[in-house]
Amino acid sequence: MDIDLTKSETRTLLGFGFLYSFLILVIIGVVSFIYYTFQKDLMLQEKRQVLQEYSNNLVFRLKDLHVNFDKYKYYPRDENFNSAIFDSDKKQIFSTLKSNKINFDEVAYISKNKIHFIEKPESYYLGAKYIIVEVPDDGLWYIKVRGEIITFSFAAFIFMMFIGYFISKLFLKPMRDALHLLDRFIKDTTHELNTPISAIIANVEMIDKDSLDEKTARKVNRIDIGAKTISNIYEDLTFLTLNNKIISENKKLDLSSIVKQRVEYFESLATIKKINFILDVEDNITFICDTKKFSKLLDNLISNAIKYNKIGGTISVSLKDKLMVVEDTGKGMSKENLDNLFERYTRFDKSVGGFGIGLNIVSLIAKEYKLKIDVSSELKVGTRIEVSW
């Protein structure tokens, strides 16, 4: 495939992934909580019969104590459970409980690893309206339920993510189809442009401009400008469609000479908008790179500086040791646009032509040769692009 995931597509996929994962976790969490609550209630129901027997035993002994209080005067105790009695105002009369925090709204509940059972006897023996029976919770049910929840949650998450993968593919398919359609269009357009561009450039170069009158020379100059514009677009499209198949012929380049040559090449295009170049190029600056790729990187920076510049503006091109700068006095960009500057097919000004691929090519070449690109821009002031290595 000639097109990889673009940043916008990647952001869409990541956003969908995070939202989908969050929803899955919420659903699993709710289901797990419901299952845990159900198992806890089931365990309490199973314990309730035993607790009821303990409670009945305690009531019987309280009754005996109530009748024979002068004889015994000793609160009944049992090695199987702890207990407590409370009056109608929920004030403690006597207690052997390990946990003294009682929830009178429940019949059976768990608190601090203890299971409490609350019963209201028919008669208020010793003034007790509430009888609480407490037994230790061994936690075996909890260990079992926790293991089941972890296993279920992991399996459910993997299954739902597997489903989400196919949903995301369906979700992104229209975007991918559009990108592939555009990519195919560019390839077909590039193929059709090859012959006429070659013919125009060859014929323009054969014309002796010095022998022409001023009016004819201006016409030929406009043809030359148009041919160079189309040629630059053609080279961008060719690079984009054949980039994976181009073998770089890296060698030590004289960047000083290349920068001067490319600026001279674009001067005729700049004259249309009365743009002036300001050159600050140090001599003997070298870099190991493929000639065509470095030229293409610089061409796109200069072409954009011309395209988005104002009438009568300037373009400053400087080259120093390990640093090249292209700065214009054009429209500038907002910070939001800077974040998406190197995305393929991104255009911020629809009034200016182009496919939105120039700076994407710059980014591809920079990554190949580990060049660092820093961009600063201000609306209605201009844009500065620094390329360092």
Coordinates of C-alpha atoms in Angstrom, one line a residue:
M1 CA 0.0 0.0 0.0
D2 CA 1.3 3.4 -1.0
I3 CA -0.6 5.2 1.8
D4 CA 0.1 4.6 5.5
L5 CA -2.1 5.8 8.3
T6 CA -2.1 9.6 8.2
K7 CA -2.0 11.6 11.5
S8 CA -5.7 12.6 11.2
E9 CA -6.6 8.9 10.6
T10 CA -4.4 7.8 13.5
R11 CA -6.0 10.4 15.8
T12 CA -9.4 9.3 14.8
L13 CA -8.5 5.7 15.4
L14 CA -6.9 6.5 18.8
G15 CA -9.9 8.6 19.8
F16 CA -12.3 5.8 18.9
G17 CA -10.0 3.2 20.7
F18 CA -9.9 5.2 23.9
L19 CA -13.7 5.9 23.9
Y20 CA -14.5 2.3 23.0
S21 CA -12.1 0.9 25.7
F22 CA -13.6 3.3 28.3
L23 CA -17.1 2.1 27.5
I24 CA -16.0 -1.5 27.6
L25 CA -14.4 -0.9 31.0
V26 CA -17.5 0.8 32.3
I27 CA -19.8 -2.0 31.1
I28 CA -17.5 -4.7 32.5
G29 CA -17.3 -2.7 35.8
V30 CA -21.1 -2.4 36.1
V31 CA -21.6 -6.1 35.2
S32 CA -18.8 -7.1 37.7
F33 CA -20.4 -5.0 40.5
I34 CA -23.8 -6.5 39.8
Y35 CA -22.3 -10.0 39.8
Y36 CA -20.4 -9.3 43.0
T37 CA -23.5 -8.0 44.7
F38 CA -25.5 -11.0 43.6
Q39 CA -22.9 -13.5 44.9
K40 CA -22.7 -11.6 48.2
D41 CA -26.4 -11.7 48.7
L42 CA -26.5 -15.4 47.7
M43 CA -23.8 -16.1 50.3
L44 CA -25.7 -14.2 53.0
Q45 CA -28.9 -16.1 52.1
E46 CA -27.0 -19.4 52.5
K47 CA -25.6 -18.1 55.9
R48 CA -29.0 -16.9 57.0
Q49 CA -30.3 -20.2 58.0
V50 CA -27.4 -20.9 60.4
L51 CA -27.6 -17.3 61.7
Q52 CA -31.3 -17.7 62.3
E53 CA -30.6 -20.8 64.4
Y54 CA -27.9 -18.9 66.4
S55 CA -30.4 -16.1 66.9
N56 CA -33.2 -18.4 68.1
N57 CA -30.8 -20.0 70.5
L58 CA -29.8 -16.6 71.9
V59 CA -33.5 -15.6 72.2
F60 CA -34.2 -18.7 74.2
R61 CA -31.3 -18.1 76.5
L62 CA -32.2 -14.4 76.9
K63 CA -35.7 -15.5 77.8
D64 CA -34.3 -17.8 80.5
L65 CA -32.1 -15.0 81.8
H66 CA -35.0 -12.6 81.8
V67 CA -37.1 -15.0 83.9
N68 CA -34.2 -16.0 86.2
F69 CA -32.3 -12.8 86.3
D70 CA -31.9 -12.8 90.0
K71 CA -30.4 -16.3 89.8
Y72 CA -28.0 -16.0 86.9
K73 CA -27.2 -12.3 86.1
Y74 CA -24.8 -13.4 83.4
Y75 CA -25.2 -12.5 79.7
P76 CA -25.3 -15.6 77.5
R77 CA -22.2 -16.3 75.4
D78 CA -21.5 -18.9 72.7
E79 CA -18.2 -19.9 71.1
N80 CA -19.9 -20.1 67.6
F81 CA -20.9 -16.4 67.5
N82 CA -20.8 -13.0 69.2
S83 CA -23.9 -11.1 70.0
A84 CA -25.4 -7.9 71.2
I85 CA -28.8 -6.5 72.3
F86 CA -30.2 -3.0 71.8
D87 CA -33.3 -1.3 73.1
S88 CA -36.0 0.4 71.0
D89 CA -33.9 3.6 70.8
K90 CA -31.1 1.5 69.3
K91 CA -29.0 2.0 72.4
Q92 CA -26.7 -0.8 73.4
I93 CA -27.7 -2.8 76.4
F94 CA -24.9 -5.4 76.2
S95 CA -22.5 -6.5 73.5
T96 CA -19.7 -9.0 72.7
L97 CA -19.4 -7.9 69.1
K98 CA -16.0 -7.3 67.5
S99 CA -17.5 -4.6 65.3
N100 CA -19.7 -2.1 67.1
K101 CA -21.0 -0.2 64.0
I102 CA -24.4 -1.6 63.4
N103 CA -26.6 -1.0 60.3
F104 CA -30.2 -1.4 61.6
D105 CA -31.6 -1.0 58.1
E106 CA -30.3 -4.4 57.0
V107 CA -31.2 -7.9 58.1
A108 CA -27.9 -9.5 57.1
Y109 CA -24.8 -7.7 55.9
I110 CA -20.9 -7.8 56.0
S111 CA -18.8 -5.3 57.9
K112 CA -15.1 -5.6 58.5
N113 CA -14.9 -9.3 57.7
K114 CA -17.8 -10.0 60.0
I115 CA -21.3 -11.1 59.0
H116 CA -24.1 -9.5 61.1
F117 CA -27.6 -10.8 61.4
I118 CA -30.3 -8.6 63.0
E119 CA -33.6 -9.9 64.4
K120 CA -36.5 -8.4 66.3
P121 CA -37.8 -10.8 68.9
E122 CA -41.5 -10.9 69.7
S123 CA -40.9 -10.2 73.3
Y124 CA -38.6 -7.6 74.7
Y125 CA -36.5 -9.8 76.9
L126 CA -34.2 -7.7 79.1
G127 CA -35.6 -4.7 77.2
A128 CA -34.0 -5.9 73.9
K129 CA -35.8 -4.9 70.7
Y130 CA -32.9 -5.8 68.5
I131 CA -30.7 -8.9 68.6
I132 CA -27.5 -8.9 66.6
V133 CA -25.6 -12.1 65.9
E134 CA -22.1 -11.8 64.5
V135 CA -19.9 -14.5 62.9
P136 CA -16.6 -14.2 61.1
D137 CA -16.5 -14.1 57.3
D138 CA -13.9 -16.6 56.1
G139 CA -13.7 -14.8 52.7
L140 CA -13.6 -17.9 50.6
W141 CA -16.7 -16.8 48.7
Y142 CA -14.9 -13.4 48.0
I143 CA -11.7 -15.1 46.7
K144 CA -13.9 -17.3 44.4
V145 CA -15.9 -14.4 43.1
R146 CA -12.8 -12.2 42.6
G147 CA -11.2 -14.9 40.5
E148 CA -14.4 -15.3 38.4
I149 CA -14.6 -11.6 37.9
I150 CA -11.0 -11.2 36.8
T151 CA -11.3 -14.1 34.4
F152 CA -14.6 -12.9 33.0
S153 CA -13.3 -9.3 32.7
F154 CA -10.1 -10.3 30.9
A155 CA -11.9 -12.6 28.5
A156 CA -14.7 -10.0 27.9
F157 CA -12.2 -7.2 27.3
I158 CA -10.2 -9.2 24.8
F159 CA -13.4 -10.3 23.0
M160 CA -14.8 -6.8 22.9
M161 CA -11.5 -5.3 21.6
F162 CA -11.5 -8.0 18.9
I163 CA -15.0 -6.8 17.9
G164 CA -13.8 -3.2 18.2
Y165 CA -11.0 -3.9 15.8
F166 CA -13.5 -4.9 13.0
I167 CA -15.8 -2.0 13.9
S168 CA -12.8 0.5 13.6
K169 CA -12.0 -1.0 10.2
L170 CA -15.5 -0.4 9.0
F171 CA -15.5 3.1 10.7
L172 CA -12.3 4.1 8.9
K173 CA -13.0 2.4 5.5
P174 CA -14.6 5.5 3.9
M175 CA -11.6 7.6 4.9
R176 CA -9.2 5.1 3.6
D177 CA -11.2 4.7 0.3
A178 CA -11.1 8.5 -0.1
L179 CA -7.3 8.6 0.4
H180 CA -6.7 5.7 -2.0
L181 CA -9.0 7.3 -4.6
L182 CA -7.0 10.6 -4.3
D183 CA -3.7 8.6 -4.4
R184 CA -4.9 6.8 -7.6
F185 CA -5.9 10.2 -9.1
I186 CA -2.5 11.6 -8.4
K187 CA -0.8 8.7 -10.0
D188 CA -2.9 8.9 -13.1
T189 CA -2.5 12.7 -13.3
T190 CA 1.3 12.3 -13.0
H191 CA 1.4 9.8 -15.8
E192 CA -0.6 12.1 -18.1
L193 CA 1.5 15.2 -17.3
N194 CA 4.8 13.6 -18.2
T195 CA 4.7 14.0 -22.0
P196 CA 3.3 17.6 -22.3
I197 CA 5.6 18.9 -19.5
S198 CA 8.7 17.5 -21.2
A199 CA 7.6 19.0 -24.6
I200 CA 6.9 22.5 -23.1
I201 CA 10.2 22.6 -21.1
A202 CA 12.3 21.4 -24.1
N203 CA 10.8 23.9 -26.5
V204 CA 11.1 26.9 -24.1
E205 CA 14.8 26.1 -23.5
M206 CA 15.4 26.0 -27.3
I207 CA 14.0 29.6 -27.7
D208 CA 16.7 32.3 -28.1
K209 CA 15.1 35.0 -25.9
D210 CA 17.7 37.6 -26.8
S211 CA 16.5 37.7 -30.4
L212 CA 12.8 38.3 -29.4
D213 CA 11.1 41.6 -29.1
E214 CA 9.9 42.8 -25.7
K215 CA 6.2 41.7 -26.2
T216 CA 7.1 38.3 -27.4
A217 CA 9.8 37.9 -24.7
R218 CA 7.1 38.6 -22.0
K219 CA 4.9 35.9 -23.5
V220 CA 7.7 33.4 -23.6
N221 CA 8.6 34.3 -20.0
R222 CA 5.0 33.6 -19.0
I223 CA 5.2 30.2 -20.7
D224 CA 8.5 29.6 -18.9
I225 CA 6.9 30.4 -15.6
G226 CA 3.9 28.2 -16.2
A227 CA 6.1 25.4 -17.4
K228 CA 8.2 25.6 -14.2
T229 CA 5.1 25.7 -12.0
I230 CA 3.7 22.6 -13.7
S231 CA 7.2 20.9 -13.6
N232 CA 7.4 21.5 -9.9
I233 CA 4.0 20.0 -9.3
Y234 CA 4.9 17.1 -11.5
E235 CA 8.1 16.4 -9.6
D236 CA 6.2 16.5 -6.3
L237 CA 3.6 14.0 -7.6
T238 CA 6.3 11.8 -9.0
F239 CA 8.2 11.8 -5.7
L240 CA 5.1 11.0 -3.8
T241 CA 4.0 8.1 -5.9
L242 CA 7.5 6.6 -6.4
N243 CA 9.1 7.4 -3.1
N244 CA 9.1 3.8 -1.9
K245 CA 10.9 2.7 -5.1
I246 CA 13.5 5.5 -5.3
I247 CA 17.0 4.4 -4.3
S248 CA 18.9 7.3 -2.8
E249 CA 22.3 8.1 -4.3
N250 CA 23.9 9.8 -1.3
K251 CA 27.0 11.8 -1.8
K252 CA 28.7 14.8 -0.4
L253 CA 26.8 17.8 -1.7
D254 CA 27.8 21.5 -2.0
L255 CA 24.7 22.9 -0.5
S256 CA 25.9 26.5 -1.1
S257 CA 25.8 25.9 -4.8
I258 CA 22.5 24.1 -4.8
V259 CA 20.7 26.8 -2.7
K260 CA 21.9 29.5 -5.1
Q261 CA 20.8 27.4 -8.1
R262 CA 17.3 26.7 -6.8
V263 CA 16.7 30.3 -5.8
E264 CA 17.7 31.4 -9.3
Y265 CA 15.3 28.8 -10.7
F266 CA 12.4 30.2 -8.7
E267 CA 13.1 33.9 -9.4
S268 CA 11.0 34.0 -12.5
L269 CA 8.1 32.5 -10.5
A270 CA 8.6 35.1 -7.7
T271 CA 8.5 38.0 -10.2
I272 CA 4.8 37.4 -10.8
K273 CA 4.1 38.6 -7.2
K274 CA 7.0 41.1 -7.2
I275 CA 8.7 39.1 -4.5
N276 CA 12.4 39.7 -3.8
F277 CA 14.8 37.1 -2.5
I278 CA 17.3 38.0 0.2
L279 CA 20.2 35.5 0.2
D280 CA 22.7 34.9 3.0
V281 CA 24.6 31.8 1.9
E282 CA 28.0 30.9 3.4
D283 CA 30.4 29.1 1.0
N284 CA 31.5 25.5 1.2
I285 CA 28.6 24.2 3.3
T286 CA 28.4 20.4 2.6
F287 CA 26.0 17.6 3.5
I288 CA 25.8 14.0 2.6
C289 CA 22.5 13.5 0.8
D290 CA 20.8 12.6 -2.5
T291 CA 20.9 15.6 -4.8
K292 CA 17.3 15.3 -6.1
K293 CA 15.9 14.8 -2.6
F294 CA 17.6 17.8 -1.1
S295 CA 16.7 19.9 -4.1
K296 CA 13.1 18.7 -3.7
L297 CA 13.1 19.6 0.0
L298 CA 14.3 23.1 -0.7
D299 CA 12.1 23.6 -3.8
N300 CA 9.0 22.9 -1.7
L301 CA 10.0 25.3 1.0
I302 CA 10.7 28.1 -1.5
S303 CA 7.5 27.3 -3.5
N304 CA 5.4 27.6 -0.4
A305 CA 7.1 30.8 0.6
I306 CA 6.2 32.2 -2.9
K307 CA 2.6 30.7 -2.9
Y308 CA 1.6 32.1 0.5
N309 CA 3.5 35.4 0.4
K310 CA 2.0 38.8 -0.2
I311 CA 2.4 41.0 -3.3
G312 CA 5.8 42.8 -3.0
G313 CA 6.9 40.6 -0.1
T314 CA 10.3 39.1 0.5
I315 CA 11.8 35.7 1.0
S316 CA 14.9 35.3 3.1
V317 CA 17.1 32.2 2.4
S318 CA 20.1 31.7 4.6
L319 CA 22.6 28.8 4.8
K320 CA 25.1 28.4 7.6
D321 CA 26.9 25.5 9.1
K322 CA 24.3 22.8 9.9
L323 CA 21.4 25.3 9.5
M324 CA 19.2 26.4 6.6
V325 CA 16.4 28.9 7.0
V326 CA 13.6 29.9 4.6
E327 CA 11.6 32.9 5.9
D328 CA 8.7 34.8 4.2
T329 CA 6.6 37.8 4.8
G330 CA 3.3 36.1 3.9
K331 CA 0.0 35.2 5.5
G332 CA 1.4 33.2 8.4
M333 CA -0.4 30.4 10.2
S334 CA -2.2 29.8 13.5
K335 CA -0.9 27.4 16.1
E336 CA -3.7 24.9 15.2
N337 CA -2.5 24.9 11.6
L338 CA 1.1 24.4 12.6
D339 CA 0.2 21.2 14.4
N340 CA -1.0 19.7 11.2
L341 CA 1.5 21.4 8.9
F342 CA 3.2 18.3 7.5
E343 CA 0.0 16.1 7.0
R344 CA -0.6 14.9 3.4
Y345 CA -3.4 16.7 1.5
T346 CA -3.7 19.4 4.2
R347 CA -4.4 22.9 2.8
F348 CA -5.1 25.9 5.0
D349 CA -5.9 28.4 2.3
K350 CA -8.3 27.1 -0.4
S351 CA -7.7 30.3 -2.5
V352 CA -4.2 29.0 -3.2
G353 CA -3.7 26.1 -5.6
G354 CA -1.9 22.9 -4.9
F355 CA -2.6 19.4 -3.6
G356 CA -1.3 19.9 -0.1
I357 CA 1.6 17.4 -0.6
G358 CA 4.7 19.7 -0.7
L359 CA 5.4 19.9 3.1
N360 CA 4.5 16.2 3.5
I361 CA 7.4 15.5 1.0
V362 CA 9.6 17.8 3.1
S363 CA 8.7 15.8 6.2
L364 CA 9.5 12.5 4.4
I365 CA 12.9 13.6 3.2
A366 CA 13.7 15.1 6.6
K367 CA 12.9 11.8 8.4
E368 CA 15.0 9.9 5.9
Y369 CA 18.1 12.0 6.6
K370 CA 17.3 12.8 10.3
L371 CA 16.9 16.5 9.7
K372 CA 15.2 18.6 12.4
I373 CA 12.6 21.0 11.2
D374 CA 11.4 23.9 13.4
V375 CA 8.5 26.1 12.2
S376 CA 7.4 29.4 13.7
S377 CA 4.7 31.5 12.3
E378 CA 2.5 34.5 13.0
L379 CA -0.7 35.4 11.2
K380 CA -0.2 38.3 8.8
V381 CA 3.5 38.5 9.6
G382 CA 5.1 35.5 8.0
T383 CA 6.5 32.0 8.5
R384 CA 10.1 30.9 9.4
I385 CA 11.2 27.3 8.7
E386 CA 14.6 26.1 10.0
V387 CA 16.2 22.9 8.8
S388 CA 19.1 21.7 10.9
W389 CA 21.3 18.7 11.0

